[in-house]
CSV table of C-alpha atoms and ligand atoms in Angstrom, one decimal:
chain,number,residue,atom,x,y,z
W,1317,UNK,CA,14.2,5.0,24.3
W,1318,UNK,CA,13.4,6.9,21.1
W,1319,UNK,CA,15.2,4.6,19.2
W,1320,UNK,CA,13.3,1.4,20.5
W,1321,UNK,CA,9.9,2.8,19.5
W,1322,UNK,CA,11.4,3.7,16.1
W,1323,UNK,CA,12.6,0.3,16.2
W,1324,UNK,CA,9.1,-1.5,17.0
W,1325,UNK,CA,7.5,1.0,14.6
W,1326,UNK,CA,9.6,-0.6,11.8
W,1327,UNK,CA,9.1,-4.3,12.7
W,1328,UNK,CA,5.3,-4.0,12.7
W,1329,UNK,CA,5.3,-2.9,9.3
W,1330,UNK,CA,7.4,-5.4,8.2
W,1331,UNK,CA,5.2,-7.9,9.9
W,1332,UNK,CA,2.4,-6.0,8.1
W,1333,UNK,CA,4.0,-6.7,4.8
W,1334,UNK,CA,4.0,-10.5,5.5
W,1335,UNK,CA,1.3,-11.0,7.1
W,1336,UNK,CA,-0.9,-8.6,5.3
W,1337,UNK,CA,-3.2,-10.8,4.5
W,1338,UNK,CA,-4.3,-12.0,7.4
W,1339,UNK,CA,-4.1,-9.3,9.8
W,1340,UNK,CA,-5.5,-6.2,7.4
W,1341,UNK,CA,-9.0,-5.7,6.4
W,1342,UNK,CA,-8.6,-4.6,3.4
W,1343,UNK,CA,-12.9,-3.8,3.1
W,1344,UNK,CA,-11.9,-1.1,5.7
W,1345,UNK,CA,-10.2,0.8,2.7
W,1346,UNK,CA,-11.5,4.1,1.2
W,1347,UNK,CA,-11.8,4.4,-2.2
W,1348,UNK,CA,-9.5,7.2,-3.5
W,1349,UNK,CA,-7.2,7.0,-0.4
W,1350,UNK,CA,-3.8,5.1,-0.6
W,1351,UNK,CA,-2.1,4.5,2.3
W,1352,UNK,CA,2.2,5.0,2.3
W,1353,UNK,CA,4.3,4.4,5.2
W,1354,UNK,CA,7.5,5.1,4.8
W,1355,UNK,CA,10.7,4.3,7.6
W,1356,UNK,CA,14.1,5.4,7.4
W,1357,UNK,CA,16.6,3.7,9.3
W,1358,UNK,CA,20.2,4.3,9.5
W,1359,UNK,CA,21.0,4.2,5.4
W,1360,UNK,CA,17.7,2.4,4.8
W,1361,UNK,CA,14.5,3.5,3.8
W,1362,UNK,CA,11.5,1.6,3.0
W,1363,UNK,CA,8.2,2.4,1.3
W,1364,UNK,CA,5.0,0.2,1.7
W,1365,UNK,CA,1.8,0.9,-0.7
W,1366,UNK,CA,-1.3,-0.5,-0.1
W,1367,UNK,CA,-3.8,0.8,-3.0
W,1368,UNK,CA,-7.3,-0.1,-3.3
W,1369,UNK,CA,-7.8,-1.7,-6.9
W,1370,UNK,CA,-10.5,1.1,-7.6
W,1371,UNK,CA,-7.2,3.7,-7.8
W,1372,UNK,CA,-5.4,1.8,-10.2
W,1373,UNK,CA,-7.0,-0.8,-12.8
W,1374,UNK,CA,-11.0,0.9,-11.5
W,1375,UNK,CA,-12.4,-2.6,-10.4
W,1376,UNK,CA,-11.7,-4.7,-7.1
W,1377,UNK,CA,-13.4,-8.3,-8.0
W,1378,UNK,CA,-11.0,-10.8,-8.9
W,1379,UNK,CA,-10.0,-10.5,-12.3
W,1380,UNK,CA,-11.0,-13.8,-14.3
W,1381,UNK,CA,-11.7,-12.0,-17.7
W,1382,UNK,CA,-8.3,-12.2,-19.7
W,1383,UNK,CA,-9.1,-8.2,-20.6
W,1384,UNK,CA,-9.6,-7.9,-16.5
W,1385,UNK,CA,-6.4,-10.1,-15.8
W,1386,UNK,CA,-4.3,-7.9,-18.4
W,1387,UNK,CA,-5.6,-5.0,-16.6
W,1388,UNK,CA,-4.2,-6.6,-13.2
W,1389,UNK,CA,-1.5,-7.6,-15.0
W,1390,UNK,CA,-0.4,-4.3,-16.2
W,1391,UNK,CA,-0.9,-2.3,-13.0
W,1392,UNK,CA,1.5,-5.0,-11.6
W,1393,UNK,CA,4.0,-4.3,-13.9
W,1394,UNK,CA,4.3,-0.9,-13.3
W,1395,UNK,CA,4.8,-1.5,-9.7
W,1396,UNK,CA,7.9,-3.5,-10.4
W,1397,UNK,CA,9.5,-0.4,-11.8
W,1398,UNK,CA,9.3,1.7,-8.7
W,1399,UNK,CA,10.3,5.1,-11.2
W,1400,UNK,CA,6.6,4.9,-12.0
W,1401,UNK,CA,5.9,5.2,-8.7
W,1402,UNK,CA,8.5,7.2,-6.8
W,1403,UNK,CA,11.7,9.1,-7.3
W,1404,UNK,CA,14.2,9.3,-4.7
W,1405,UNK,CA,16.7,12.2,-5.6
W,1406,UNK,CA,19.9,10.8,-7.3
W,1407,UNK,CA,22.3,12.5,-4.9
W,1408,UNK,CA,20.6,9.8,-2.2
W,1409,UNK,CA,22.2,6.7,-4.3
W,1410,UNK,CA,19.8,4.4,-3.1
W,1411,UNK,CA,20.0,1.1,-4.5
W,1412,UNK,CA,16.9,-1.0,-4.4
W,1413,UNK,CA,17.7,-4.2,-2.3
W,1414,UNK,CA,13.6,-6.0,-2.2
W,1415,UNK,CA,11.1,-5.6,-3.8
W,1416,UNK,CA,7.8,-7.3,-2.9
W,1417,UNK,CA,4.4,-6.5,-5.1
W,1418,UNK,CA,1.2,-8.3,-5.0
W,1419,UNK,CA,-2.7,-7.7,-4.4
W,1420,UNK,CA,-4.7,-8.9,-1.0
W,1421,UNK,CA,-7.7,-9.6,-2.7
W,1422,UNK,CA,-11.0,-10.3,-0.5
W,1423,UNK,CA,-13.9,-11.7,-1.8
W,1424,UNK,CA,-17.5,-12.2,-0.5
W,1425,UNK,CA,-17.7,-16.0,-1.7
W,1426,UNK,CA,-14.4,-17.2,-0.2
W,1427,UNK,CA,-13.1,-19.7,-2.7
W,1428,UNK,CA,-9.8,-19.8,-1.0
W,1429,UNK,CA,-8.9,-22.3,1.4
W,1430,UNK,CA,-6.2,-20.6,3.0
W,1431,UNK,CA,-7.9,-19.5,6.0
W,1432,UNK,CA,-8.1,-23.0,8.0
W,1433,UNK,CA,-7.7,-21.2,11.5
W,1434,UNK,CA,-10.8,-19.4,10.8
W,1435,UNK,CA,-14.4,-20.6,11.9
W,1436,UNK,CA,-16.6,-20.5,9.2
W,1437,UNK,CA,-20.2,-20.5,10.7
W,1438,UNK,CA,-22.2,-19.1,8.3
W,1439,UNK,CA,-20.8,-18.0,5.1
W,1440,UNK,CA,-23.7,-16.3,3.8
W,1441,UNK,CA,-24.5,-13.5,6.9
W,1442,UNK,CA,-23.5,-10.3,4.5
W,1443,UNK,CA,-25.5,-8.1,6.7
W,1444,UNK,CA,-22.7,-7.9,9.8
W,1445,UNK,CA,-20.3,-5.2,10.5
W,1446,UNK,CA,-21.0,-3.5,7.2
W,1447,UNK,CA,-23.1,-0.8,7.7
W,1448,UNK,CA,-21.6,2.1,6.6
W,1449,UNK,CA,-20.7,1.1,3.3
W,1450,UNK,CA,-22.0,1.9,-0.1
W,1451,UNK,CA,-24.6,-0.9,-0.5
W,1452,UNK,CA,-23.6,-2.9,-3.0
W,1453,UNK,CA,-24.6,-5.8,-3.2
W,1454,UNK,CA,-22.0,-9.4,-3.7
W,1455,UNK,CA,-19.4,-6.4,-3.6
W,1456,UNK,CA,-15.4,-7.4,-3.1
W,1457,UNK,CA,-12.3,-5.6,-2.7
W,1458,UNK,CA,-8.5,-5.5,-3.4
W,1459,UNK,CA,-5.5,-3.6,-3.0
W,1460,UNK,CA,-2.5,-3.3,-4.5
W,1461,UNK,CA,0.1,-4.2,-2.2
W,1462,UNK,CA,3.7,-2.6,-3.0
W,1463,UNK,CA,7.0,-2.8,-0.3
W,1464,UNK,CA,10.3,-1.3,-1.6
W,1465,UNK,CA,13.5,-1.4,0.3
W,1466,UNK,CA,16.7,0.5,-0.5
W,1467,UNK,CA,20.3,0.6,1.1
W,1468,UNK,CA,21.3,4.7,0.6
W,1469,UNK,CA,25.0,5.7,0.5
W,1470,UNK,CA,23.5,9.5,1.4
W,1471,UNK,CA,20.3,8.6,2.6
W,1472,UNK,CA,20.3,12.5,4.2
W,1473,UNK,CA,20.1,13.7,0.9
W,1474,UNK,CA,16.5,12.6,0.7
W,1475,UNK,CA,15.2,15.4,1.0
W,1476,UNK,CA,12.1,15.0,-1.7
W,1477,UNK,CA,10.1,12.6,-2.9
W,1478,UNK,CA,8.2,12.9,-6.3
W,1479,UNK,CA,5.6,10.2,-6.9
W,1480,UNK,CA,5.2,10.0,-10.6
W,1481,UNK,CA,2.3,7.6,-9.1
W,1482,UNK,CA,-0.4,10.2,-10.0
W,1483,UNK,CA,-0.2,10.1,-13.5
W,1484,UNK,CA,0.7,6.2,-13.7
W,1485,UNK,CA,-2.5,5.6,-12.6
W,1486,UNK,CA,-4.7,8.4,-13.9
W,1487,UNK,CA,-7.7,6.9,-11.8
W,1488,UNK,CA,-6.1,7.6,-8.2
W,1489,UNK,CA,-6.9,9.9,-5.8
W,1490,UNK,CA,-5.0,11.2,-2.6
W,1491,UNK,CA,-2.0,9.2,-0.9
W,1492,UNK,CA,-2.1,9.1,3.1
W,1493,UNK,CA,1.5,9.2,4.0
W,1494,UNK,CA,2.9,8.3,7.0
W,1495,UNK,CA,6.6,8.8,7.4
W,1496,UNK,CA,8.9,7.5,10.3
W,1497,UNK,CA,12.5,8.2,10.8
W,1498,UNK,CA,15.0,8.8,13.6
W,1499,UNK,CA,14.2,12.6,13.9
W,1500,UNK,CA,10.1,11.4,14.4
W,1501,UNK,CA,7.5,10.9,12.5
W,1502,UNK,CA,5.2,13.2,10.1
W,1503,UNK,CA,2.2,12.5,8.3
W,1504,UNK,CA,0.9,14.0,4.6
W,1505,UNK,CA,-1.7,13.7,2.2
W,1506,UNK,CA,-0.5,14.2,-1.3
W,1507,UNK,CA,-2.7,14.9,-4.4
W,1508,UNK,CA,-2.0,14.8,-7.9
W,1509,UNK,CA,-1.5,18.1,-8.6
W,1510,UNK,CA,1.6,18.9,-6.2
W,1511,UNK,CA,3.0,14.9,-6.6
W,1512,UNK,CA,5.8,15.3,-3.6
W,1513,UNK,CA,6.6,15.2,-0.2
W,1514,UNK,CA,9.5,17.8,1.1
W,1515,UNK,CA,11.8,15.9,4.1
W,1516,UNK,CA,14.1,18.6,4.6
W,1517,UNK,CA,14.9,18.1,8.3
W,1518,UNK,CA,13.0,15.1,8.7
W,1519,UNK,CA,15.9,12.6,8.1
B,3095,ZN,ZN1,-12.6,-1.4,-2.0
């Protein structure tokens, strides 16, 4: 019974990864919150990052600019080294096995032609569903999108993670971390200046 909710837990945010852009509303975002889920399962673990683009490169309009693009560029590449991001204590040996980074980007002019299913009535009502946001106006956002998957020869030795996150990105705030494994699930919110989570017990 346990073990089919952990289950389910772990194939929606696998789905989530793939189908991110379709399914997650990435204007619901709060600047200077990224979200982690994090799922353990047997010797697996996998981390998922969604960032919103004001945490790491300060701007969440499409880059077009080639100093805006180098920006993007950049953040990106530090993603594809996870160590910039997270440490997972050597005694685990976890070998990363995928790797998936990328940004959801939404824009208010949808240039995109991806969304075929979708009935486009009136592009130009801005004024619906947004009323609790900071009014700016033509305004667009992004996140950085980050999924990680290791197979762990002693993945009960994981019992700390550091995120050297915090001071890769000097402009992000709090991380919202929700963590899932066969002994339940926990939740933390993680700031700069104490950059880990302690999973003694959880795993
Ligand atoms: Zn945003």
């Amino acid at each position: 019974m346990k073990k089919n909710i952990y289950y389910s837990l772990l194939m929606s945010s696998i789905i989530t990864v793939a189908a991110a852009e379709e399914t997650r509303q990435v204007d619901k975002h709060e600047h200077g919150v990224g979200e982690l889920n994090i799922a353990v399962e047997s010797s697996a673990i996998n981390l998922e990052f969604m960032i919103p683009g004001a945490d790491i490169t300060g701007f969440e309009y499409e880059a077009k600019s080639d100093s805006d693009i180098a920006l993007v560029n950049a953040a990106l590449s530090k993603f594809e080294n996870f160590q910039n991001i997270f440490i997972l204590p050597d005694s685990s040996n976890c070998d990363l096995v995928d790797a998936e980074i990328g940004i959801n980007q939404e824009d208010d002019h949808d240039e995109h032609d991806e969304h075929d299913d979708h009935d486009e009535h009136d592009d130009h009502d801005e004024h619906d569903e947004h009323d609790e946001h900071d009014e700016h106006e033509d305004e667009s956002h992004n996140e950085f999108v980050a999924h990680y998957s290791f197979s762990c020869r002693n993945v009960k030795e994981i019992d700390r993670i550091d995120f050297p996150y915090f001071t890769t990105f000097p402009s992000s705030g709090e991380l919202e971390i929700q963590f899932v494994s066969e002994a339940g699930s926990t939740s933390f919110e993680v700031e700069g200046d104490e950059p880990f989570i302690d999973l003694k017990g959880k795993i």
